[in-house]
GROMACS .gro file of C-alpha atoms in nm:
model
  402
    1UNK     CA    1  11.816   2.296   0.480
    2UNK     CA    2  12.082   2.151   0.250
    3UNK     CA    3  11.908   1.813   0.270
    4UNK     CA    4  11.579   1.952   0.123
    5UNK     CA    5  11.780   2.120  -0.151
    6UNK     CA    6  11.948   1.806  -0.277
    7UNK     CA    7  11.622   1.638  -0.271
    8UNK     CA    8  11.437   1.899  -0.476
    9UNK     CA    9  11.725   1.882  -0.721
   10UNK     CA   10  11.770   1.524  -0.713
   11UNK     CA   11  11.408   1.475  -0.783
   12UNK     CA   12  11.397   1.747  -1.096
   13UNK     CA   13  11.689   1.538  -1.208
   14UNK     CA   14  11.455   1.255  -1.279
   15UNK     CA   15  11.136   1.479  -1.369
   16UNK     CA   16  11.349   1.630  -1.689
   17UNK     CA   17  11.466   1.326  -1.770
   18UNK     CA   18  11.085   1.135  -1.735
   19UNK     CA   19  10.962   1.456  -1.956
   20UNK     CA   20  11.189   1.450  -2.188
   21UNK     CA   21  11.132   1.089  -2.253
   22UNK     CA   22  10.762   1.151  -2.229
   23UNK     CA   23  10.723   1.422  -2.500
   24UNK     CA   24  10.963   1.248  -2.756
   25UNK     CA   25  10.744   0.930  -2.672
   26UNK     CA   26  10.456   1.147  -2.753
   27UNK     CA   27  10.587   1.299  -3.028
   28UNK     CA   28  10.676   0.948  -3.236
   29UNK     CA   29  10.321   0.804  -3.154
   30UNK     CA   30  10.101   1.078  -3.161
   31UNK     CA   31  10.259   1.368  -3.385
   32UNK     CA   32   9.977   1.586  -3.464
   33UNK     CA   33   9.867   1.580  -3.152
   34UNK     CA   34  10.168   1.755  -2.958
   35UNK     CA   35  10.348   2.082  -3.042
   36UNK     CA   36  10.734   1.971  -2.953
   37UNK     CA   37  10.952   2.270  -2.970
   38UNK     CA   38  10.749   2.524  -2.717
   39UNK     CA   39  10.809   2.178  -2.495
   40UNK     CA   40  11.141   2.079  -2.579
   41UNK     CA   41  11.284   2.440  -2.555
   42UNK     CA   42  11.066   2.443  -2.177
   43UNK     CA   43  11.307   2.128  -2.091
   44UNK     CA   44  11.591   2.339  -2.216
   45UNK     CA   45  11.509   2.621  -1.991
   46UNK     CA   46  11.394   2.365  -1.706
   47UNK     CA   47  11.769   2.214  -1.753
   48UNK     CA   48  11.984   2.524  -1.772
   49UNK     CA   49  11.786   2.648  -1.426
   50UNK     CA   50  11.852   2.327  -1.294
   51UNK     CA   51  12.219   2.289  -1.337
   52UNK     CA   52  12.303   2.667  -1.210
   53UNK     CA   53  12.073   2.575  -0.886
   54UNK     CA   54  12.322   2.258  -0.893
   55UNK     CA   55  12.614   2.494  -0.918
   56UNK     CA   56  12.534   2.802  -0.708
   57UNK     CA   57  12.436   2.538  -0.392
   58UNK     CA   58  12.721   2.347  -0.412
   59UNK     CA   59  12.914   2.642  -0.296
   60UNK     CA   60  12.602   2.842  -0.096
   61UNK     CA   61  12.396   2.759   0.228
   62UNK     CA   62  12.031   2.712   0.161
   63UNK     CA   63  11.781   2.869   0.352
   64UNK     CA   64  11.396   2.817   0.369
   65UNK     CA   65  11.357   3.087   0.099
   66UNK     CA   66  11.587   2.908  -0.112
   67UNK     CA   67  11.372   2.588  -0.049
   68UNK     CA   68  11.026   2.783  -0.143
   69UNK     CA   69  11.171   2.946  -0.458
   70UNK     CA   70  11.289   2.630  -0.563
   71UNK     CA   71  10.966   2.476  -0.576
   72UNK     CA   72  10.779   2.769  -0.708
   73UNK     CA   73  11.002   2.732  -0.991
   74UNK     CA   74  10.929   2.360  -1.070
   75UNK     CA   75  10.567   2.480  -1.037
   76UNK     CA   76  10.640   2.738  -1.269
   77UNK     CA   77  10.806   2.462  -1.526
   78UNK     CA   78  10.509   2.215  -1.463
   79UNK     CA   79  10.258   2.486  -1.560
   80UNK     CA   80  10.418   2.568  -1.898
   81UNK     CA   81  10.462   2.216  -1.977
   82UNK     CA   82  10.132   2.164  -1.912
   83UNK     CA   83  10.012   2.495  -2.085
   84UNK     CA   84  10.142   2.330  -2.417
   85UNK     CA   85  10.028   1.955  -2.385
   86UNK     CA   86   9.647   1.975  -2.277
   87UNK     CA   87   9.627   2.256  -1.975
   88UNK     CA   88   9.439   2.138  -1.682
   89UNK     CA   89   9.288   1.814  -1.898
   90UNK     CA   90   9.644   1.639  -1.913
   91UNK     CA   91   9.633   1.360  -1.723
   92UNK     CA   92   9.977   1.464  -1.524
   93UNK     CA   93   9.835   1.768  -1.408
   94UNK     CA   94   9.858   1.618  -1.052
   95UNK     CA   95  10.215   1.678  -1.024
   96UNK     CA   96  10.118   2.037  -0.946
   97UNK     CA   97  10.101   1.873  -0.597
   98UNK     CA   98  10.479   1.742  -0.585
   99UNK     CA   99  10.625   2.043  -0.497
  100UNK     CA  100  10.370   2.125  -0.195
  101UNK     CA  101  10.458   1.774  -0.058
  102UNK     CA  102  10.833   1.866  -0.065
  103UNK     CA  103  10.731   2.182   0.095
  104UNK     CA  104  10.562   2.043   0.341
  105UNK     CA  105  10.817   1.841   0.486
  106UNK     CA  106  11.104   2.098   0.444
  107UNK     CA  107  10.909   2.485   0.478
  108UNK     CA  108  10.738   2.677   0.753
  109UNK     CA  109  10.439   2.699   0.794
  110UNK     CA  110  10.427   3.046   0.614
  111UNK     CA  111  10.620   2.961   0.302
  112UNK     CA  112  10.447   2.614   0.265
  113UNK     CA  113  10.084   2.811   0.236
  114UNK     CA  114  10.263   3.026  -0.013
  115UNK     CA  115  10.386   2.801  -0.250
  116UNK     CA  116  10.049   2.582  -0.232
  117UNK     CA  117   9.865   2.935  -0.328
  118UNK     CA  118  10.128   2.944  -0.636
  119UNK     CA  119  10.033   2.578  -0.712
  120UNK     CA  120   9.605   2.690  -0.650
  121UNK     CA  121   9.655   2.985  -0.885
  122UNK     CA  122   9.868   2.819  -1.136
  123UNK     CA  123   9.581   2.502  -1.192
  124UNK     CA  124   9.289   2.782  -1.210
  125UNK     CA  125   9.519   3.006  -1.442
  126UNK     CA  126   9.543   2.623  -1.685
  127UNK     CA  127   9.139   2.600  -1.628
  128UNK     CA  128   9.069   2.912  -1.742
  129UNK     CA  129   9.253   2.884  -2.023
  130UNK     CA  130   9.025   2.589  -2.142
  131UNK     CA  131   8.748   2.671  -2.367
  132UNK     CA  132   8.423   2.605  -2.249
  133UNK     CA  133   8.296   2.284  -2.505
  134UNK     CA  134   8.524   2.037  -2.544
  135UNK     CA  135   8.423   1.688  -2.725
  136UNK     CA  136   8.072   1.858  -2.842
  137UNK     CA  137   7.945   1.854  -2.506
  138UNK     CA  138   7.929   2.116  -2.143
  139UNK     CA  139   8.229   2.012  -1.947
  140UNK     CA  140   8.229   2.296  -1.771
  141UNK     CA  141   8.105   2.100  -1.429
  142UNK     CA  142   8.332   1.857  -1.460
  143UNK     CA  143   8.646   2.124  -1.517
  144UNK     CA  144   8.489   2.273  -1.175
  145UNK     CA  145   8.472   1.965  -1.000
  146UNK     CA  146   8.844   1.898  -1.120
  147UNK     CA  147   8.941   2.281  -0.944
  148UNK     CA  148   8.750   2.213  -0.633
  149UNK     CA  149   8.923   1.837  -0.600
  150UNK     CA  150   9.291   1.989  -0.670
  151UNK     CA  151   9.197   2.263  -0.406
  152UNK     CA  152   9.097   1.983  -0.163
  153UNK     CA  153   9.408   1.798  -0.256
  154UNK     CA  154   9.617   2.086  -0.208
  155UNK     CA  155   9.415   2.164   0.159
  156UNK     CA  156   9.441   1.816   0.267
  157UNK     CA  157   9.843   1.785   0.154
  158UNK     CA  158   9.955   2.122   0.325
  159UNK     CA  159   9.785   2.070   0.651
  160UNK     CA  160   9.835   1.672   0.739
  161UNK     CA  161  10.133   1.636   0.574
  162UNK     CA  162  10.239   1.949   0.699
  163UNK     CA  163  10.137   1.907   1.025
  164UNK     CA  164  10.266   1.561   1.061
  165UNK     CA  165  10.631   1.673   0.920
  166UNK     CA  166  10.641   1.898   1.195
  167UNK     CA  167  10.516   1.688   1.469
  168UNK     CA  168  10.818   1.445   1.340
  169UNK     CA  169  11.055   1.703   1.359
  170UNK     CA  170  10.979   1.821   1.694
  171UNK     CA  171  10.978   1.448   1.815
  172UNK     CA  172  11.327   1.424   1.669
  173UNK     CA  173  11.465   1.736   1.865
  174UNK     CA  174  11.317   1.599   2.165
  175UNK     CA  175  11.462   1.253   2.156
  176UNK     CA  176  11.849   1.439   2.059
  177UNK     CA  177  11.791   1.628   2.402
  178UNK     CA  178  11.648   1.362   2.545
  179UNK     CA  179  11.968   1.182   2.468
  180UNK     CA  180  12.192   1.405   2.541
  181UNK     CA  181  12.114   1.503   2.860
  182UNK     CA  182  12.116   1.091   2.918
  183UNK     CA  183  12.448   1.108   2.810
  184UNK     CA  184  12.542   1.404   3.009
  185UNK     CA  185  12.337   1.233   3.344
  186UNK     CA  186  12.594   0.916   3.235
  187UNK     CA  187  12.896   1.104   3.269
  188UNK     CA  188  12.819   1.274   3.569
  189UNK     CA  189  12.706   0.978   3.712
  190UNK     CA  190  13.046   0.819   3.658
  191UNK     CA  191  13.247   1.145   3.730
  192UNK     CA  192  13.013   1.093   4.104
  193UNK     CA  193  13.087   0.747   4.121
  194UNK     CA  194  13.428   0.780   4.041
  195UNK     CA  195  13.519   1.080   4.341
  196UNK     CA  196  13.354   0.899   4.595
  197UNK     CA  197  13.532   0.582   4.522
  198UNK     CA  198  13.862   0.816   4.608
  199UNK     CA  199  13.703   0.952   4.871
  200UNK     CA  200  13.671   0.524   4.994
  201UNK     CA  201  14.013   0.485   4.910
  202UNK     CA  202  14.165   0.796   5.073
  203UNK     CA  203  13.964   0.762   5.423
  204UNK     CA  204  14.163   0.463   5.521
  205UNK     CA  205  14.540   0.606   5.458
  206UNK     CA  206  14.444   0.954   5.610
  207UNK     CA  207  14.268   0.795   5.893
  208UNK     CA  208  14.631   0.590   5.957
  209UNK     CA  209  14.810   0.902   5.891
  210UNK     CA  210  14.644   1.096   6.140
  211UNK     CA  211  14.726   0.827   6.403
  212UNK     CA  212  15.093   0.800   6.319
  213UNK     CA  213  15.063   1.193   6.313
  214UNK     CA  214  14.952   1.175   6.643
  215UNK     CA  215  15.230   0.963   6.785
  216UNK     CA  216  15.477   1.139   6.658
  217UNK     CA  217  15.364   1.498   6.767
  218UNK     CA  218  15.379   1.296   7.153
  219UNK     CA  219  15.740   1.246   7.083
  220UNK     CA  220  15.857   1.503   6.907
  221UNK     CA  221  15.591   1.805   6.986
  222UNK     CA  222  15.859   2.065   6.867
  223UNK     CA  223  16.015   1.899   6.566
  224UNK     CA  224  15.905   2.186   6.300
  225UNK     CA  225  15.860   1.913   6.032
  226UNK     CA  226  15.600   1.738   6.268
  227UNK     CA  227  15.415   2.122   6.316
  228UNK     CA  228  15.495   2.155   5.910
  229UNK     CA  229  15.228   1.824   5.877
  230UNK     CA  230  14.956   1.921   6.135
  231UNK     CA  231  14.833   2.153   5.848
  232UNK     CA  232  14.781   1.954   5.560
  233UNK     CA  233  14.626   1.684   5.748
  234UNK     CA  234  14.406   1.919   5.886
  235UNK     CA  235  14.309   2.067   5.573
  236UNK     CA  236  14.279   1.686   5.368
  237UNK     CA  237  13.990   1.589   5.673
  238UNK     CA  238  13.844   1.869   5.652
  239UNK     CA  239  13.783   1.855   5.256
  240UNK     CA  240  13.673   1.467   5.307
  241UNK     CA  241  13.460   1.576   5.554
  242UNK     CA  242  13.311   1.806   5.339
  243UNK     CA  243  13.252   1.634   5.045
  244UNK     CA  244  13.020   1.329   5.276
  245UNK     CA  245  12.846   1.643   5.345
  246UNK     CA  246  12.777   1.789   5.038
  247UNK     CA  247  12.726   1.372   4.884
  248UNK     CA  248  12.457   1.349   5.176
  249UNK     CA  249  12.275   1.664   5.033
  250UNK     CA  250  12.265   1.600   4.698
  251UNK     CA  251  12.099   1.246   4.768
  252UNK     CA  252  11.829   1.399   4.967
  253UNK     CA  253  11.820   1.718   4.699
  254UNK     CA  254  11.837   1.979   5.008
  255UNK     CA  255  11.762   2.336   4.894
  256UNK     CA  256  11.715   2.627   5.126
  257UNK     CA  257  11.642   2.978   5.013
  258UNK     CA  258  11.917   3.284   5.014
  259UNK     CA  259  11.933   3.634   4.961
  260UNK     CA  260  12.144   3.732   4.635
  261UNK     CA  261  12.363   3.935   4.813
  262UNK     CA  262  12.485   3.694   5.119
  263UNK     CA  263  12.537   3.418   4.802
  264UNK     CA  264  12.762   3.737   4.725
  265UNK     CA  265  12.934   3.778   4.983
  266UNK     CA  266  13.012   3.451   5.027
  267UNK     CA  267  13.208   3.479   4.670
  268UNK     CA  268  13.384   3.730   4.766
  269UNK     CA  269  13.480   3.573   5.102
  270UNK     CA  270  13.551   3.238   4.935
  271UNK     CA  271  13.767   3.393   4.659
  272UNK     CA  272  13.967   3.648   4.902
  273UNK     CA  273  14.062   3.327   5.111
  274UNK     CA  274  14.197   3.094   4.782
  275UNK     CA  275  14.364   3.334   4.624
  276UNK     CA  276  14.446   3.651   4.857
  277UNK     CA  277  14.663   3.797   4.599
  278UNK     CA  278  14.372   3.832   4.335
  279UNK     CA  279  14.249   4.212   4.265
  280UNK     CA  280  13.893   4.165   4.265
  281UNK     CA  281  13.647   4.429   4.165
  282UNK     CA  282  13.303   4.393   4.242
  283UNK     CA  283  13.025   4.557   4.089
  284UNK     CA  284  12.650   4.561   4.187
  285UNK     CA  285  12.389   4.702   3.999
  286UNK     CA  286  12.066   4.646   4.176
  287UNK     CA  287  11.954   4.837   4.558
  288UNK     CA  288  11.706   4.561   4.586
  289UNK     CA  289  11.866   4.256   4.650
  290UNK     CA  290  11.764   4.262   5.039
  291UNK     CA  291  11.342   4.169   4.923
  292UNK     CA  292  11.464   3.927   4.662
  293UNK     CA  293  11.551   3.526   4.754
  294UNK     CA  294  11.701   3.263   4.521
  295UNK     CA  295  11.709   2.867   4.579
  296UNK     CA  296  12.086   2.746   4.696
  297UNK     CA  297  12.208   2.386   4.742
  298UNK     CA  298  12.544   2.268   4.865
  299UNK     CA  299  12.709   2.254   4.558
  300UNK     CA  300  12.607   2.624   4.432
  301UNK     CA  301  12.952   2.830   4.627
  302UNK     CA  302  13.135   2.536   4.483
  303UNK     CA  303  13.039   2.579   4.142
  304UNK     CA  304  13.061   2.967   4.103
  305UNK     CA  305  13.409   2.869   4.285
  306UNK     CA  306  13.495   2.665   3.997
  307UNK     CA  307  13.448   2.933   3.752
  308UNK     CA  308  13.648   3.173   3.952
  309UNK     CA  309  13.964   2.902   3.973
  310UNK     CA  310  13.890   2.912   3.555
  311UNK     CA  311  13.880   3.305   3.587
  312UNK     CA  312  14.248   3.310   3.754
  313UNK     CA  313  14.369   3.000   3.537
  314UNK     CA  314  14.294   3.218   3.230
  315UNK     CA  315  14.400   3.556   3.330
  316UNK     CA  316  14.779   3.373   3.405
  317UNK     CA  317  14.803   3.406   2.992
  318UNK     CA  318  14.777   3.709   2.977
  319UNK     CA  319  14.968   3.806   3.300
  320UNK     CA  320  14.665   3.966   3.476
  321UNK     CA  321  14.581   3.937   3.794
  322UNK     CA  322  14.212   4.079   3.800
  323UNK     CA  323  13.867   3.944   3.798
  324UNK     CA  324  13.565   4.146   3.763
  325UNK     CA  325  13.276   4.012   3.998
  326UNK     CA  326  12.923   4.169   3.932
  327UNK     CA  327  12.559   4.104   4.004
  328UNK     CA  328  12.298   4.239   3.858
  329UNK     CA  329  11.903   4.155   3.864
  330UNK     CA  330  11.581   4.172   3.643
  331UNK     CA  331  11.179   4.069   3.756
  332UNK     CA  332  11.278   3.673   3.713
  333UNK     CA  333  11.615   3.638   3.748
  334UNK     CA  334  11.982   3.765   3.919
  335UNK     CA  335  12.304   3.708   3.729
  336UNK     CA  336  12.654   3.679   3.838
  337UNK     CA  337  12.898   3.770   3.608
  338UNK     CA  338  13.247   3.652   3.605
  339UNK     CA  339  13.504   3.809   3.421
  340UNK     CA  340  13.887   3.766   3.357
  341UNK     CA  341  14.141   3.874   3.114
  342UNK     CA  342  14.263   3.608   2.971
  343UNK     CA  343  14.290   3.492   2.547
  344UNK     CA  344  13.851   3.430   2.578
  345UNK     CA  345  13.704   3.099   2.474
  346UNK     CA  346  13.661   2.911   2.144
  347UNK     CA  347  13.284   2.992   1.985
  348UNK     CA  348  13.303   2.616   1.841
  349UNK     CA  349  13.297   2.474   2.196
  350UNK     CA  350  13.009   2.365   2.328
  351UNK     CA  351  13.171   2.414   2.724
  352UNK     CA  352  12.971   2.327   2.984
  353UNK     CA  353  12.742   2.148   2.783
  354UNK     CA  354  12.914   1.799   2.786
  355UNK     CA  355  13.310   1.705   2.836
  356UNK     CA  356  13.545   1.863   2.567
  357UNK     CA  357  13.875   1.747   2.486
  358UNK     CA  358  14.154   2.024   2.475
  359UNK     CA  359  14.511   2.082   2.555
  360UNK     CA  360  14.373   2.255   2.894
  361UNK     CA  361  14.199   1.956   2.991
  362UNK     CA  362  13.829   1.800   2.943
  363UNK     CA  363  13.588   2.114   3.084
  364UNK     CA  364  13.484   1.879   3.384
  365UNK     CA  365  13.512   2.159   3.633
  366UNK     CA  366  13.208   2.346   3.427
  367UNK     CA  367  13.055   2.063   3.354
  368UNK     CA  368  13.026   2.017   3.705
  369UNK     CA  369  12.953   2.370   3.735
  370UNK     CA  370  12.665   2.435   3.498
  371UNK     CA  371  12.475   2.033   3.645
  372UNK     CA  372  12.477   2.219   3.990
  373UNK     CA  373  12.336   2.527   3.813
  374UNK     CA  374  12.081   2.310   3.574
  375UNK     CA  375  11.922   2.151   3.909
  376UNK     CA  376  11.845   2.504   4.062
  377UNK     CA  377  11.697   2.615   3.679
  378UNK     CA  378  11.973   2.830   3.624
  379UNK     CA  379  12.207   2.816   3.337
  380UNK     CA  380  12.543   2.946   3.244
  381UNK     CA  381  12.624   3.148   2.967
  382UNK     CA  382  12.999   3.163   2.848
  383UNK     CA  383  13.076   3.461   2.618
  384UNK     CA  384  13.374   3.656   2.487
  385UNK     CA  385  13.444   4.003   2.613
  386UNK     CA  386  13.408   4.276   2.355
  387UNK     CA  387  13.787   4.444   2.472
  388UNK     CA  388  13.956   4.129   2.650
  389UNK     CA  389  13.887   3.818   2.800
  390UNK     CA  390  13.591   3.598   2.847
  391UNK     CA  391  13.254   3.635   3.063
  392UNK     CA  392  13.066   3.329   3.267
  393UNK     CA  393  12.731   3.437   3.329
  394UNK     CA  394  12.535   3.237   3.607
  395UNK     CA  395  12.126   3.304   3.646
  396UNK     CA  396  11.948   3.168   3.873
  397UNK     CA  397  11.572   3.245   3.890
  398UNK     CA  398  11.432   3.436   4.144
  399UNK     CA  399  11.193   3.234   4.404
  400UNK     CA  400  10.823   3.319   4.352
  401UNK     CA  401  10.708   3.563   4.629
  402UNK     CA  402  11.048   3.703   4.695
   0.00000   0.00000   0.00000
């Protein structure tokens, strides 16, 4: 809201300076007709408002109320200026509508009718203070017909303008998603073009490996640095193997439906074989996870797996070796909560959201983590733990009819 503040002052700015000029302009040509101290000494007071609002936002946030207040104030300073050079049959008496038009591109909805009811009641407060003959004739249609086309002004100003300020707005917040989840496809798309490009690479050497493996086992079949190889060989196919699988189902999007608590299981299972050593607690919260079903892909395990491998990462700071592992359920949705012990997250970063530069690396792992997530409509929520450590909160929406 800053940027409708400076505007508002940046326009009074010129306004005192333009009335200023305009009453001593007055004043020199047309001296009897203009009272110039009730108007110079409404400047005055127009000028000293001005420069504290210059002052007190230079150091403050602005909020919409600030915004409103602001330009019931110029309306306000308008209507006493006014008041003292001709009421409603000044010929600037338009102006009134200057301050809706700000408001309508910087207020809500609520506040913008409010401060074009101010600007309503301050033009029929000038017209009634008019007396009824002016010029030795009736103008008292004529001052009516000047109320009804300020209302209409006023109507027409704080619903198109309005309206179309907010239709802008919203277009704007949809083309900033819009562009950064482009940006966010982009990376992935590289991150996925770059891993199966090693995957290319590596095939070949392992593939030679395994031969020369092979031979050398029919030589030497009880050399223990021969057995010491079988291993890692074994486990380096079986990982390339795995990835053309899970490549092959995310090109032909292949979803099947699971129960919460075998997706559970299969946590714990996975977790308990990478990292034995790990205490991990489990908690569930919910007896009716055996009616309920949730949409799983081949990348879901290996996502939650991701945040667990953060979980341990972090806890090594603090020199715990515990993750909390719960699941818990509402009408729409189950969540998985991960917890560790480690220092917590930074509330500046935006993790997950996009790749983010720190000394621990760039957050591809949860970037990773929360795309798999985003295609099933779930989301991840990273939080800090009220006593110690941080939280990584996966829901995943429950599948209709389950």
């Amino acid at each position: 809201m800053m940027g409708a503040i400076e505007r508002i002052l940046l326009l009074r700015t010129m306004a005192i300076v333009i009335q200023l000029c305009a009453v001593i302009g007055f004043f020199v040509v047309m001296p009897q007709d203009i009272t110039i101290i009730p108007l110079l000494s409404i400047i005055a007071l127009e000028t000293v408002f001005h420069l504290f609002s210059w002052r007190w936002y230079r150091h403050h946030q602005a909020s919409s109320f600030a915004v409103a207040a602001q330009a019931i104030a110029d309306i306000v300073f308008l209507t006493l200026l006014m008041a003292y050079s001709g009421g409603a049959t000044n010929a600037f008496v338009s102006l009134l509508l200057m301050p809706i038009v700000i408001g309508a591109v910087s207020l809500p909805t609520r506040m913008l009718a409010f401060v074009s009811l101010c600007a309503v009641i301050a033009y029929s407060a000038l017209l009634m203070s008019l007396p009824t003959h002016q010029h030795h004739m009736d103008m008292t249609n004529h001052f009516i017909g000047m109320w009804v086309n300020f209302l209409l002004s006023v109507i027409v100003v704080t619903l198109v303008v309005g309206t179309m300020s907010k239709m802008i707005t919203n277009r704007e917040r949809a083309i900033a998603k819009q562009r950064e989840e482009q940006l966010k496809s982009e990376q992935l798309i590289s991150l996925g073009v770059a891993s199966a490009q090693v995957t290319h690479q590596l095939a070949t050497p392992l593939a030679n490996l395994q031969l020369l493996f092979e031979e050398i086992h029919e030589e030497f079949p009880h050399d223990e640095a021969v057995k010491a190889m079988e291993s890692p060989l074994e486990i380096c196919r079986n990982e390339l193997n795995h990835f053309r699988e899970l490549a092959t189902a995310i090109r032909e999007n292949k979803t099947i439906e699971i129960s919460p608590l075998a997706l559970f299981k299969d946590i714990k299972t996975a977790c308990n074989l990478q990292y034995p050593e790990l205490e991990l607690i489990t908690h569930v919260t919910d007896d009716g996870f055996e009616k309920m079903l949730i949409n799983s892909d081949a990348m879901l395990l290996s996502a939650i797996c991701n945040l667990l491998q953060n979980a341990v990462k972090s806890n090594q700071q603090s020199g715990v070796n515990q993750v909390e592992l719960g699941l818990t359920a509402t009408k729409s949705h189950v969540t998985i909560n991960i917890r560790d012990f480690g220092g917590g997250i930074e509330a500046s970063r935006s993790l997950g959201a996009s790749l983010v530069e720190s000394d621990k690396g760039l957050g591809m792992a949860l970037m990773l983590s929360n795309s798999a997530f985003e295609r099933l409509n779930g989301e991840l929520v990273l939080s800090n733990h009220s006593e110690l450590g941080a939280v990584a909160s996966v829901k995943l929406p429950l599948v209709k009819g389950s």
